[in-house]
Amino acid sequence: KAGVTQTPRYLIKTRGQQVTLSCSPISGHRSVSWYQQTPGQGLQFLFEYFSETQRNKGNFPGRFSGRQFSNSRSEMNVSTLELGDSALYLCASKPDILGNTIYFGEGSWLTVV
Amino acid sequence: DAKTTQPTSMDCAEGRAANLPCNHSTISGNEYVYWYRQIHSQGPQYIIHGLKNNETNEMASLIITEDRKSSTLILPHATLRDTAVYYCIVRPGGYSGGSNYKLTFGKGTLLTVNP
């Protein structure tokens, strides 16, 4: 079956703009998590959604937000972009809120100029 | 999650077996050993996980020592496409509250498969 699908794969934005990234989890998976990965900070957890509710949240400012739809698809939004937001944004899914084997998408490369 | 120690880098000849070690001496009884890899510019890829018995799937084999303090990921016939950073992590097999909902990678091992 298809894996986790993220769109867009690459994008360039200007400081102050906002961006929306999309994620379709593996079919049947209802838990979706978002991560930010940078060379300096490594993999950092943003938030996790299950049944359209945010269940866990990482230590990121309020400019970072997300949501999940009834079909388990998820979006994350970053407003008022800063240069430091340049990163690989990863979406991961798992069947439900329990269990610890998660599957990642290819990621969305965001460059803020 | 328990801390793991991996070599920074390893080389392997194409077609040979790649054996990637991982030390996890503080692993708890309910923690599994997970392996992921990340090919340059791509998202992390789940490889395999195990508790105490050796595991094998279509990608790799996982050998866990009897005392569970170390493990080895084996790629039986490495190809150039296996060049990646390999991450060994230990975490509970099921959700157990706390901060276990999030995944944390260490530095991993850069495996370079040479022609």
Short mmCIF file of C-alpha atoms in Angstrom, two decimals:
data_model
loop_
_atom_site.label_atom_id
_atom_site.label_comp_id
_atom_site.label_asym_id
_atom_site.label_seq_id
_atom_site.Cartn_x
_atom_site.Cartn_y
_atom_site.Cartn_z
CA LYS A 1 0.00 0.00 0.00
CA ALA A 2 1.04 3.59 -0.49
CA GLY A 3 3.27 5.19 2.09
CA VAL A 4 2.97 8.56 3.78
CA THR A 5 2.60 11.25 1.14
CA GLN A 6 3.70 14.82 1.70
CA THR A 7 3.21 17.83 -0.52
CA PRO A 8 4.88 19.94 -1.68
CA ARG A 9 8.32 18.36 -1.69
CA TYR A 10 10.21 21.59 -2.10
CA LEU A 11 9.24 25.19 -1.58
CA ILE A 12 10.84 28.57 -1.15
CA LYS A 13 9.18 31.32 0.87
CA THR A 14 10.06 34.82 1.92
CA ARG A 15 10.40 35.98 5.51
CA GLY A 16 7.07 37.02 6.93
CA GLN A 17 5.02 34.81 4.64
CA GLN A 18 3.08 31.79 5.79
CA VAL A 19 3.16 28.22 4.50
CA THR A 20 0.87 25.21 4.61
CA LEU A 21 2.20 21.67 4.25
CA SER A 22 0.03 18.66 3.58
CA CYS A 23 0.27 15.03 4.65
CA SER A 24 -1.71 11.94 3.70
CA PRO A 25 -1.00 9.07 6.09
CA ILE A 26 -0.76 5.41 5.20
CA SER A 27 -4.23 4.07 4.48
CA GLY A 28 -5.85 3.03 7.75
CA HIS A 29 -3.45 5.00 9.92
CA ARG A 30 -5.22 7.48 12.16
CA SER A 31 -2.33 9.03 14.08
CA VAL A 32 -0.23 11.68 12.36
CA SER A 33 2.84 13.39 13.78
CA TRP A 34 4.91 16.24 12.45
CA TYR A 35 8.64 16.74 12.93
CA GLN A 36 11.15 19.40 11.99
CA GLN A 37 14.65 18.26 11.04
CA THR A 38 17.65 20.56 10.75
CA PRO A 39 21.40 19.83 10.70
CA GLY A 40 21.90 21.75 13.93
CA GLN A 41 18.93 20.62 16.02
CA GLY A 42 18.31 17.20 14.53
CA LEU A 43 14.83 15.72 14.65
CA GLN A 44 12.38 17.72 16.73
CA PHE A 45 8.78 16.82 17.48
CA LEU A 46 6.14 19.38 16.56
CA PHE A 47 2.77 17.79 17.31
CA GLU A 48 0.66 14.66 17.03
CA TYR A 49 -2.94 14.38 15.92
CA PHE A 50 -5.41 11.57 16.39
CA SER A 51 -9.12 11.62 15.65
CA GLU A 52 -8.88 15.26 14.56
CA THR A 53 -7.53 16.27 17.99
CA GLN A 54 -4.07 17.41 18.91
CA ARG A 55 -2.86 14.88 21.44
CA ASN A 56 0.73 15.96 22.02
CA LYS A 57 2.69 19.11 21.31
CA GLY A 58 6.37 19.87 21.16
CA ASN A 59 8.18 22.99 22.25
CA PHE A 60 7.57 25.25 19.28
CA PRO A 61 6.09 28.75 19.19
CA GLY A 62 2.47 29.36 18.36
CA ARG A 63 3.40 30.25 14.78
CA PHE A 64 3.43 26.52 14.19
CA SER A 65 0.00 24.97 14.03
CA GLY A 66 -1.69 21.96 12.57
CA ARG A 67 -4.93 20.19 12.08
CA GLN A 68 -6.27 16.83 11.10
CA PHE A 69 -9.30 16.09 8.99
CA SER A 70 -11.88 13.35 9.35
CA ASN A 71 -10.09 11.25 6.72
CA SER A 72 -6.91 11.44 8.86
CA ARG A 73 -5.15 13.69 6.39
CA SER A 74 -3.25 16.47 8.13
CA GLU A 75 -1.89 19.91 7.44
CA MET A 76 0.59 22.04 9.28
CA ASN A 77 0.93 25.77 8.97
CA VAL A 78 3.77 28.09 9.82
CA SER A 79 2.94 31.78 9.93
CA THR A 80 5.27 34.77 9.86
CA LEU A 81 8.14 32.71 8.54
CA GLU A 82 11.65 33.31 9.87
CA LEU A 83 14.96 32.33 8.32
CA GLY A 84 15.40 29.74 11.07
CA ASP A 85 12.29 27.91 9.92
CA SER A 86 14.23 26.59 6.95
CA ALA A 87 14.18 22.83 7.47
CA LEU A 88 12.91 19.47 6.36
CA TYR A 89 9.39 18.99 7.69
CA LEU A 90 8.45 15.39 8.16
CA CYS A 91 5.08 13.81 8.58
CA ALA A 92 4.79 10.38 10.17
CA SER A 93 1.85 8.08 10.70
CA LYS A 94 0.96 5.02 12.73
CA PRO A 95 -2.23 2.97 13.01
CA ASP A 96 -3.48 4.52 16.24
CA ILE A 97 -2.39 6.51 19.26
CA LEU A 98 -0.91 3.39 20.83
CA GLY A 99 2.17 1.65 19.54
CA ASN A 100 5.56 3.13 18.72
CA THR A 101 6.36 2.06 15.16
CA ILE A 102 5.91 5.13 13.02
CA TYR A 103 6.39 5.56 9.30
CA PHE A 104 7.72 8.74 7.77
CA GLY A 105 6.99 10.49 4.53
CA GLU A 106 9.67 11.90 2.23
CA GLY A 107 9.33 15.30 3.80
CA SER A 108 8.83 18.85 2.61
CA TRP A 109 11.94 20.93 2.18
CA LEU A 110 11.22 24.52 3.18
CA THR A 111 13.68 27.29 2.44
CA VAL A 112 12.97 30.74 3.85
CA VAL A 113 14.83 33.61 2.18
CA ASP B 1 14.23 6.49 25.94
CA ALA B 2 17.44 4.66 26.78
CA LYS B 3 20.62 6.08 25.31
CA THR B 4 22.33 4.28 22.45
CA THR B 5 25.89 4.37 21.17
CA GLN B 6 26.77 3.80 17.52
CA PRO B 7 29.97 4.24 15.52
CA THR B 8 30.05 7.49 13.61
CA SER B 9 30.75 5.88 10.26
CA MET B 10 31.34 2.56 8.56
CA ASP B 11 32.27 1.38 5.09
CA CYS B 12 31.08 -1.72 3.30
CA ALA B 13 31.79 -3.22 -0.10
CA GLU B 14 28.86 -3.63 -2.43
CA GLY B 15 27.45 -7.14 -2.28
CA ARG B 16 28.92 -7.87 1.12
CA ALA B 17 27.03 -7.98 4.40
CA ALA B 18 26.92 -4.76 6.38
CA ASN B 19 26.92 -5.26 10.15
CA LEU B 20 25.99 -2.17 12.11
CA PRO B 21 26.48 -2.36 15.88
CA CYS B 22 24.58 -0.54 18.59
CA ASN B 23 25.14 -0.45 22.34
CA HIS B 24 22.18 0.13 24.64
CA SER B 25 23.40 -0.97 28.06
CA THR B 26 20.66 0.88 29.96
CA ILE B 27 17.77 -0.64 28.06
CA SER B 28 14.71 -1.42 30.17
CA GLY B 29 12.78 -4.66 30.12
CA ASN B 30 9.85 -3.18 28.20
CA GLU B 31 11.93 -1.36 25.59
CA TYR B 32 12.32 -2.51 22.03
CA VAL B 33 15.30 -1.88 19.77
CA TYR B 34 14.27 0.04 16.63
CA TRP B 35 16.30 0.77 13.53
CA TYR B 36 15.61 3.51 11.02
CA ARG B 37 17.72 4.84 8.20
CA GLN B 38 17.77 8.11 6.34
CA ILE B 39 19.08 8.42 2.85
CA HIS B 40 20.31 11.88 2.00
CA SER B 41 17.48 14.36 1.42
CA GLN B 42 14.78 11.79 2.15
CA GLY B 43 12.58 11.02 5.14
CA PRO B 44 13.62 8.40 7.69
CA GLN B 45 12.70 4.84 6.74
CA TYR B 46 11.65 2.23 9.29
CA ILE B 47 13.76 -0.91 8.97
CA ILE B 48 13.06 -3.34 11.79
CA HIS B 49 12.52 -3.66 15.52
CA GLY B 50 12.78 -6.38 18.14
CA LEU B 51 12.54 -7.10 21.84
CA LYS B 52 14.85 -9.99 22.62
CA ASN B 53 14.56 -12.54 19.85
CA ASN B 54 16.37 -12.13 16.57
CA GLU B 55 14.18 -10.66 13.87
CA THR B 56 14.34 -10.78 10.09
CA ASN B 57 12.33 -9.06 7.39
CA GLU B 58 12.78 -8.32 3.71
CA MET B 59 15.19 -5.49 4.45
CA ALA B 60 17.43 -6.70 7.24
CA SER B 61 18.09 -8.92 10.23
CA LEU B 62 18.35 -7.76 13.82
CA ILE B 63 20.50 -9.68 16.26
CA ILE B 64 20.03 -8.78 19.94
CA THR B 65 22.43 -10.16 22.53
CA GLU B 66 21.04 -12.32 25.29
CA ASP B 67 21.60 -9.60 27.91
CA ARG B 68 19.96 -7.10 25.50
CA LYS B 69 22.73 -4.58 26.06
CA SER B 70 23.72 -4.50 22.41
CA SER B 71 22.43 -5.38 18.98
CA THR B 72 23.56 -5.63 15.39
CA LEU B 73 21.65 -4.70 12.27
CA ILE B 74 22.63 -6.84 9.31
CA LEU B 75 22.06 -5.88 5.70
CA PRO B 76 22.86 -9.20 4.04
CA HIS B 77 23.87 -7.96 0.59
CA ALA B 78 24.56 -4.23 0.71
CA THR B 79 23.95 -2.17 -2.41
CA LEU B 80 24.92 1.40 -3.26
CA ARG B 81 21.34 2.42 -2.42
CA ASP B 82 21.91 1.32 1.17
CA THR B 83 24.29 4.25 1.70
CA ALA B 84 22.54 6.20 4.47
CA VAL B 85 22.63 7.24 8.11
CA TYR B 86 21.37 4.39 10.28
CA TYR B 87 19.75 5.18 13.61
CA CYS B 88 19.40 2.75 16.47
CA ILE B 89 16.89 3.76 19.16
CA VAL B 90 15.22 2.04 22.06
CA ARG B 91 11.67 2.75 23.07
CA PRO B 92 8.68 1.04 24.57
CA GLY B 93 6.81 -1.26 22.25
CA GLY B 94 3.53 0.26 23.22
CA TYR B 95 2.44 3.70 24.26
CA SER B 96 3.29 4.14 27.89
CA GLY B 97 2.68 7.81 28.44
CA GLY B 98 5.29 10.37 29.30
CA SER B 99 7.24 11.60 26.30
CA ASN B 100 7.21 8.28 24.48
CA TYR B 101 4.96 9.69 21.80
CA LYS B 102 7.90 11.39 20.13
CA LEU B 103 10.85 9.90 18.33
CA THR B 104 14.38 11.11 19.00
CA PHE B 105 17.38 10.26 16.85
CA GLY B 106 20.98 10.33 17.98
CA LYS B 107 23.84 10.94 15.58
CA GLY B 108 23.54 7.51 13.96
CA THR B 109 26.06 5.68 11.78
CA LEU B 110 26.83 6.86 8.29
CA LEU B 111 27.14 3.67 6.26
CA THR B 112 28.90 4.13 2.95
CA VAL B 113 28.61 1.26 0.50
CA ASN B 114 31.47 1.31 -1.97
CA PRO B 115 31.42 -0.22 -5.46
#
